[in-house]
PDB file of C-alpha atoms in Angstrom:
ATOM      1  CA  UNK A   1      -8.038  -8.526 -14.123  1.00  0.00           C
ATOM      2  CA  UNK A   2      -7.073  -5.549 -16.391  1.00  0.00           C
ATOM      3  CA  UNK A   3      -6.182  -3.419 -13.123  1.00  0.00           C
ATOM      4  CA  UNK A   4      -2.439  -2.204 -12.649  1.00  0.00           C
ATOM      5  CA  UNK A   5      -0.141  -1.318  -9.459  1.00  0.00           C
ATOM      6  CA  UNK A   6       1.563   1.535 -10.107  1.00  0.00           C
ATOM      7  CA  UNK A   7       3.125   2.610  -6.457  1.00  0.00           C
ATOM      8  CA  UNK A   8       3.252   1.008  -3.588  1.00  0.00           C
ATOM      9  CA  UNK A   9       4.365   3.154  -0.098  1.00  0.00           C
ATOM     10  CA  UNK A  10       5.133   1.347   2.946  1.00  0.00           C
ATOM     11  CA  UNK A  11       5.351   4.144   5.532  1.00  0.00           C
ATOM     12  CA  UNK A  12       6.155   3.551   9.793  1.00  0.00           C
ATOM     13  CA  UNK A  13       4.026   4.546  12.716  1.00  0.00           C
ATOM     14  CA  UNK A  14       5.633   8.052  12.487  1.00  0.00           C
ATOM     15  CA  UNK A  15       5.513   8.803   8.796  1.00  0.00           C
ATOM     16  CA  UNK A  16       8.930   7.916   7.607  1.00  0.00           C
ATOM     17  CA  UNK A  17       9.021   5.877   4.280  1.00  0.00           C
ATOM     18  CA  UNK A  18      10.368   2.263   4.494  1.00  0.00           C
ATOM     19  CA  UNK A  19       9.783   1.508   0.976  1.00  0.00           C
ATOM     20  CA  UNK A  20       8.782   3.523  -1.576  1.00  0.00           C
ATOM     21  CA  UNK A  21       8.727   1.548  -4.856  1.00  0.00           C
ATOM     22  CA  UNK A  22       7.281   3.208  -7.925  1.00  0.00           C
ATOM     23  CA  UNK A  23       6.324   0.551 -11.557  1.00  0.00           C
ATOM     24  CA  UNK A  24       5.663   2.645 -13.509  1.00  0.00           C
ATOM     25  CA  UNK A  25       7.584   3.325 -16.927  1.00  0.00           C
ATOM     26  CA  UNK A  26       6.856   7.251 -16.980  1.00  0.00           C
ATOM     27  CA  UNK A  27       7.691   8.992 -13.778  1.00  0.00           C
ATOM     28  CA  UNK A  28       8.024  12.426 -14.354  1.00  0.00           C
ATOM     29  CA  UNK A  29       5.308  12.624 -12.034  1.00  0.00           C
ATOM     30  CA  UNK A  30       6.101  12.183  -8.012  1.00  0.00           C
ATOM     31  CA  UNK A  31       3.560   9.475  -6.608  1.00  0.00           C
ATOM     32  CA  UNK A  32       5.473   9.880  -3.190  1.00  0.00           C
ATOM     33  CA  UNK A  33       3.524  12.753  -3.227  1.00  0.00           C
ATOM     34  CA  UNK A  34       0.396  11.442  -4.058  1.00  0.00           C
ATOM     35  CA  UNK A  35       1.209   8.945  -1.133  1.00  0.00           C
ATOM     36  CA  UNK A  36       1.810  11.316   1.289  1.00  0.00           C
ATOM     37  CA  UNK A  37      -0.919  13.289   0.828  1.00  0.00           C
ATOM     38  CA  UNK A  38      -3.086  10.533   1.676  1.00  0.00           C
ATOM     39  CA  UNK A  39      -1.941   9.992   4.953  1.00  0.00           C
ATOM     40  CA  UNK A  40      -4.328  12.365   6.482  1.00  0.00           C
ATOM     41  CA  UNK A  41      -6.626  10.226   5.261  1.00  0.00           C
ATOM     42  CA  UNK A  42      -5.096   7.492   6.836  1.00  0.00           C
ATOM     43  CA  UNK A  43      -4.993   8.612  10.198  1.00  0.00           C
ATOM     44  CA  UNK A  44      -8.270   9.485  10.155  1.00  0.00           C
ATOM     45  CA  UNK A  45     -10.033   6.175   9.218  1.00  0.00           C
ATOM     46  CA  UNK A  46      -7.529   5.058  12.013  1.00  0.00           C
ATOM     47  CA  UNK A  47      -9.037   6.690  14.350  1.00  0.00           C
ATOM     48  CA  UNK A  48     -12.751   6.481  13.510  1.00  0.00           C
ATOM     49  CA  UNK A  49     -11.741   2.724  13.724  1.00  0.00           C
ATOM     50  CA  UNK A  50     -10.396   3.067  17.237  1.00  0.00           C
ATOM     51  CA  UNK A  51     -13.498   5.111  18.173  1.00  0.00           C
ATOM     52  CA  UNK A  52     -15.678   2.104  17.378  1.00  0.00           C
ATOM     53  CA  UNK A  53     -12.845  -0.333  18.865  1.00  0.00           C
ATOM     54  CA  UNK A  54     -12.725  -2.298  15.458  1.00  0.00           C
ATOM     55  CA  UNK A  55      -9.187  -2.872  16.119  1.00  0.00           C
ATOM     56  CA  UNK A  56      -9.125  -6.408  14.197  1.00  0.00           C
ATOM     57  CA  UNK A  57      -9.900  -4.392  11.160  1.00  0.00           C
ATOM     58  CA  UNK A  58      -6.736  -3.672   8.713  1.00  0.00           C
ATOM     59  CA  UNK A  59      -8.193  -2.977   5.984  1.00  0.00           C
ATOM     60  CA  UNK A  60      -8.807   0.964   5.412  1.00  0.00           C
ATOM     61  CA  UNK A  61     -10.599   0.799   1.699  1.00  0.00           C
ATOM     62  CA  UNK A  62     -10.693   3.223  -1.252  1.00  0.00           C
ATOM     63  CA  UNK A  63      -8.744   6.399   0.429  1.00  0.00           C
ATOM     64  CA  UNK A  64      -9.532   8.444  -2.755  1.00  0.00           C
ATOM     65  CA  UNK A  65      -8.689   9.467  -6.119  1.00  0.00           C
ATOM     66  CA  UNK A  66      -5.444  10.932  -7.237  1.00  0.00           C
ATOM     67  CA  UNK A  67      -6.199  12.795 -10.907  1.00  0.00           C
ATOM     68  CA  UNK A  68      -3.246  12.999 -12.595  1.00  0.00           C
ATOM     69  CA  UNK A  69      -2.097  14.255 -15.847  1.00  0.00           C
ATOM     70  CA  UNK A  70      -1.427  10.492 -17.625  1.00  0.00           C
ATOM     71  CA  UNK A  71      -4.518   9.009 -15.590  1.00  0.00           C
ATOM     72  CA  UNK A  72      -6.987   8.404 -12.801  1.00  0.00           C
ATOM     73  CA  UNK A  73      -5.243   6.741 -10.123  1.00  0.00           C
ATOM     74  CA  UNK A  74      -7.249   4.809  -6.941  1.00  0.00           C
ATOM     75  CA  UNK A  75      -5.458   4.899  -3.439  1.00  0.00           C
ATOM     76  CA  UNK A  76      -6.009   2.092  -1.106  1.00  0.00           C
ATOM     77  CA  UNK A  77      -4.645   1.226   2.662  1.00  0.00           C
ATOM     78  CA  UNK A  78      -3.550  -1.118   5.054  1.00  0.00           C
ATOM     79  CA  UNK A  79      -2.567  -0.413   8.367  1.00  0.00           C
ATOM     80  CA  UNK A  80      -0.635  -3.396  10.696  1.00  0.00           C
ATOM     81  CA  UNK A  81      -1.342  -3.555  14.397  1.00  0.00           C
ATOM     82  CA  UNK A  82       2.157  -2.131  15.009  1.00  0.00           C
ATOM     83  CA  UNK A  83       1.048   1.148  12.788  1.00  0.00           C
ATOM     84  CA  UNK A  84       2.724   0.685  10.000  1.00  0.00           C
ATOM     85  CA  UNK A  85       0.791   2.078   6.645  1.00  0.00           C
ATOM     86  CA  UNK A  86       0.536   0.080   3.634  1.00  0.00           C
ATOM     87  CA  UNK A  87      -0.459   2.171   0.567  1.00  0.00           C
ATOM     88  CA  UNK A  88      -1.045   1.045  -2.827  1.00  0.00           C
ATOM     89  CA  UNK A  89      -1.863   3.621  -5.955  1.00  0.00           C
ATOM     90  CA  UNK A  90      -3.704   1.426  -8.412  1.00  0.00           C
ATOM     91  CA  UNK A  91      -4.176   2.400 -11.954  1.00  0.00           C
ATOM     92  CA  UNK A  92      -8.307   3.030 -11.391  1.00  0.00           C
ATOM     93  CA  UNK A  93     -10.174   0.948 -13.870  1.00  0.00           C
ATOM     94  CA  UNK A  94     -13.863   1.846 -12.576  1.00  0.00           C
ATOM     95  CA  UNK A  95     -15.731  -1.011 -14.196  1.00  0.00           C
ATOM     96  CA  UNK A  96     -13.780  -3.775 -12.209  1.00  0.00           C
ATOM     97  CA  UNK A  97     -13.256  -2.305  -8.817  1.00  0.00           C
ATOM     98  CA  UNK A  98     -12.848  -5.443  -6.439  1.00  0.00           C
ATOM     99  CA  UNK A  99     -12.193  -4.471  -2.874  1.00  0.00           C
ATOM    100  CA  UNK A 100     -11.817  -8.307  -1.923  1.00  0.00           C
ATOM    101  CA  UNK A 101      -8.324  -8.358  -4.460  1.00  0.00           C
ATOM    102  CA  UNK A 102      -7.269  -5.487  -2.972  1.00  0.00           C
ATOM    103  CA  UNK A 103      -7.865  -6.352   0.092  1.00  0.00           C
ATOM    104  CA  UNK A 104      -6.596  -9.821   0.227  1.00  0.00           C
ATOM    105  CA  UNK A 105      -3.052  -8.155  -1.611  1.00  0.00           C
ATOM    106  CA  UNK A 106      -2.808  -5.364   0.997  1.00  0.00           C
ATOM    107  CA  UNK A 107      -2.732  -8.465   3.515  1.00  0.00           C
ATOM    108  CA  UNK A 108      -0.451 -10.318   1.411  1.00  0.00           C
ATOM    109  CA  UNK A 109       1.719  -7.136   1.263  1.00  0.00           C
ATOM    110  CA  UNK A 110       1.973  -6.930   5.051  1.00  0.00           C
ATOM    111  CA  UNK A 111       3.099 -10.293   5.179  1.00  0.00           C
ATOM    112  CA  UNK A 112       5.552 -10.263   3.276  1.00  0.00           C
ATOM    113  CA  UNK A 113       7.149  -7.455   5.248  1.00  0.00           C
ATOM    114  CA  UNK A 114       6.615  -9.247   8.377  1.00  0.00           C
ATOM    115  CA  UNK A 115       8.714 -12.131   6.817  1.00  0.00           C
ATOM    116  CA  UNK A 116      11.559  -9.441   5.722  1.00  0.00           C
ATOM    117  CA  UNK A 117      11.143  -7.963   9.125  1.00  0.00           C
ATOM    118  CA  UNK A 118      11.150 -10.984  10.972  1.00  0.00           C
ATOM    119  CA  UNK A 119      14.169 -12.435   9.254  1.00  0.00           C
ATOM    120  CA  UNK A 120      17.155 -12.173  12.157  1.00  0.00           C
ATOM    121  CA  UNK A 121      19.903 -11.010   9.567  1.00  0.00           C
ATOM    122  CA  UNK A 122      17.556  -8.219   8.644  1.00  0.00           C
ATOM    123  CA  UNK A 123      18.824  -4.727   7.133  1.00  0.00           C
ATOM    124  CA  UNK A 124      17.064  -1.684   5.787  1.00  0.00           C
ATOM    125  CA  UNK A 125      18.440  -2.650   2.440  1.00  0.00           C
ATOM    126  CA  UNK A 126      16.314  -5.875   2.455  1.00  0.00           C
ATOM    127  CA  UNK A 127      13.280  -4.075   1.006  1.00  0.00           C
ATOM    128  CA  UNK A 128      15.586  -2.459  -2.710  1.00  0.00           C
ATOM    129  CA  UNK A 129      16.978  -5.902  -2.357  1.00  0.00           C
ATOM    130  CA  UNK A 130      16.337  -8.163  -5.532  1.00  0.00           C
ATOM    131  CA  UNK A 131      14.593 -10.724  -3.618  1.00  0.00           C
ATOM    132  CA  UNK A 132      12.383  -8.676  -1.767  1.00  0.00           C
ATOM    133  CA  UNK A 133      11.464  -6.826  -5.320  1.00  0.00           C
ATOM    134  CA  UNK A 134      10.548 -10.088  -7.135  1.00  0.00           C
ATOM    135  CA  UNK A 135       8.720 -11.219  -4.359  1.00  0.00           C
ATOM    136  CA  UNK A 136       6.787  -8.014  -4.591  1.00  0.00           C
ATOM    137  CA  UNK A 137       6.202  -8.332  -8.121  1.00  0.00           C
ATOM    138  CA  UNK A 138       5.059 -12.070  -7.793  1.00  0.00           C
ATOM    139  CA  UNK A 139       2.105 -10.266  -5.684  1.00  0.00           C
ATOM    140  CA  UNK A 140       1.525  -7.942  -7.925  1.00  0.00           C
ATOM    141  CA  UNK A 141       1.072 -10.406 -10.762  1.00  0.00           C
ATOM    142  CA  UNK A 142      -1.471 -12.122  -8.823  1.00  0.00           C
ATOM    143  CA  UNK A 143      -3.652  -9.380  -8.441  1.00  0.00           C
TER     144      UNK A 143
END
């Protein structure tokens, strides 16, 4: 799939960042900002979902575009039972939009930070750690 991850924005329940990792080789450009400006968004497919008491539904879609200067950029989210956001800031390829890869990395995404969470020796440095980071990339080179 010619589709590429550029950002991806793991943000808690009350809008602090947990991880913030950006791939891309040119960032003169903030995506933090991009990601935050999404999570209006966010909240509000969050609550349309709780309106219609799809709770078992994690998956929040295509958020919107982000038009940049160096290219069109597609925001997705995820959103854990516990509230914490999962965004990811795809390089948009229109032709080969697959919600089911996204969807099914989102997921893959979230577990992996329930396994980092989960672990007992746990520290906020585990997610810049080197072994959280390749296991992140390992996702993202199965998208």
């Amino acid at each position: 799939m010619n589709r590429q991850i550029v950002y991806i924005g793991v943000i808690t329940k009350e809008g602090q960042p947990l991880d913030l990792q950006d791939f891309r080789s040119n960032k003169e450009i903030s995506m933090s900002f991009v990601v935050y400006s999404c999570l209006d968004i966010v909240e509000r497919k969050i609550k349309e979902l709780a309106e219609t008491r799809e709770y078992s539904q994690n998956y929040l879609g295509y958020l919107g575009p982000a038009l940049l200067g160096e290219g069109d950029y597609a925001l997705y989210g995820w959103v854990s039972f516990t509230g914490v956001k999962f965004i990811v800031v795809i390089l948009e390829n229109y032709e080969q939009r697959n919600d089911e890869k996204i969807k099914a990395f989102l997921q893959n995404i979230e577990n992996l930070y329930q396994r980092t969470m989960s672990n007992p020796f746990y520290s906020s440095q585990d997610f810049s750690s080197s072994s959280f980071l390749k296991k992140l990339q390992k996702q993202i080179s199965n998208l």
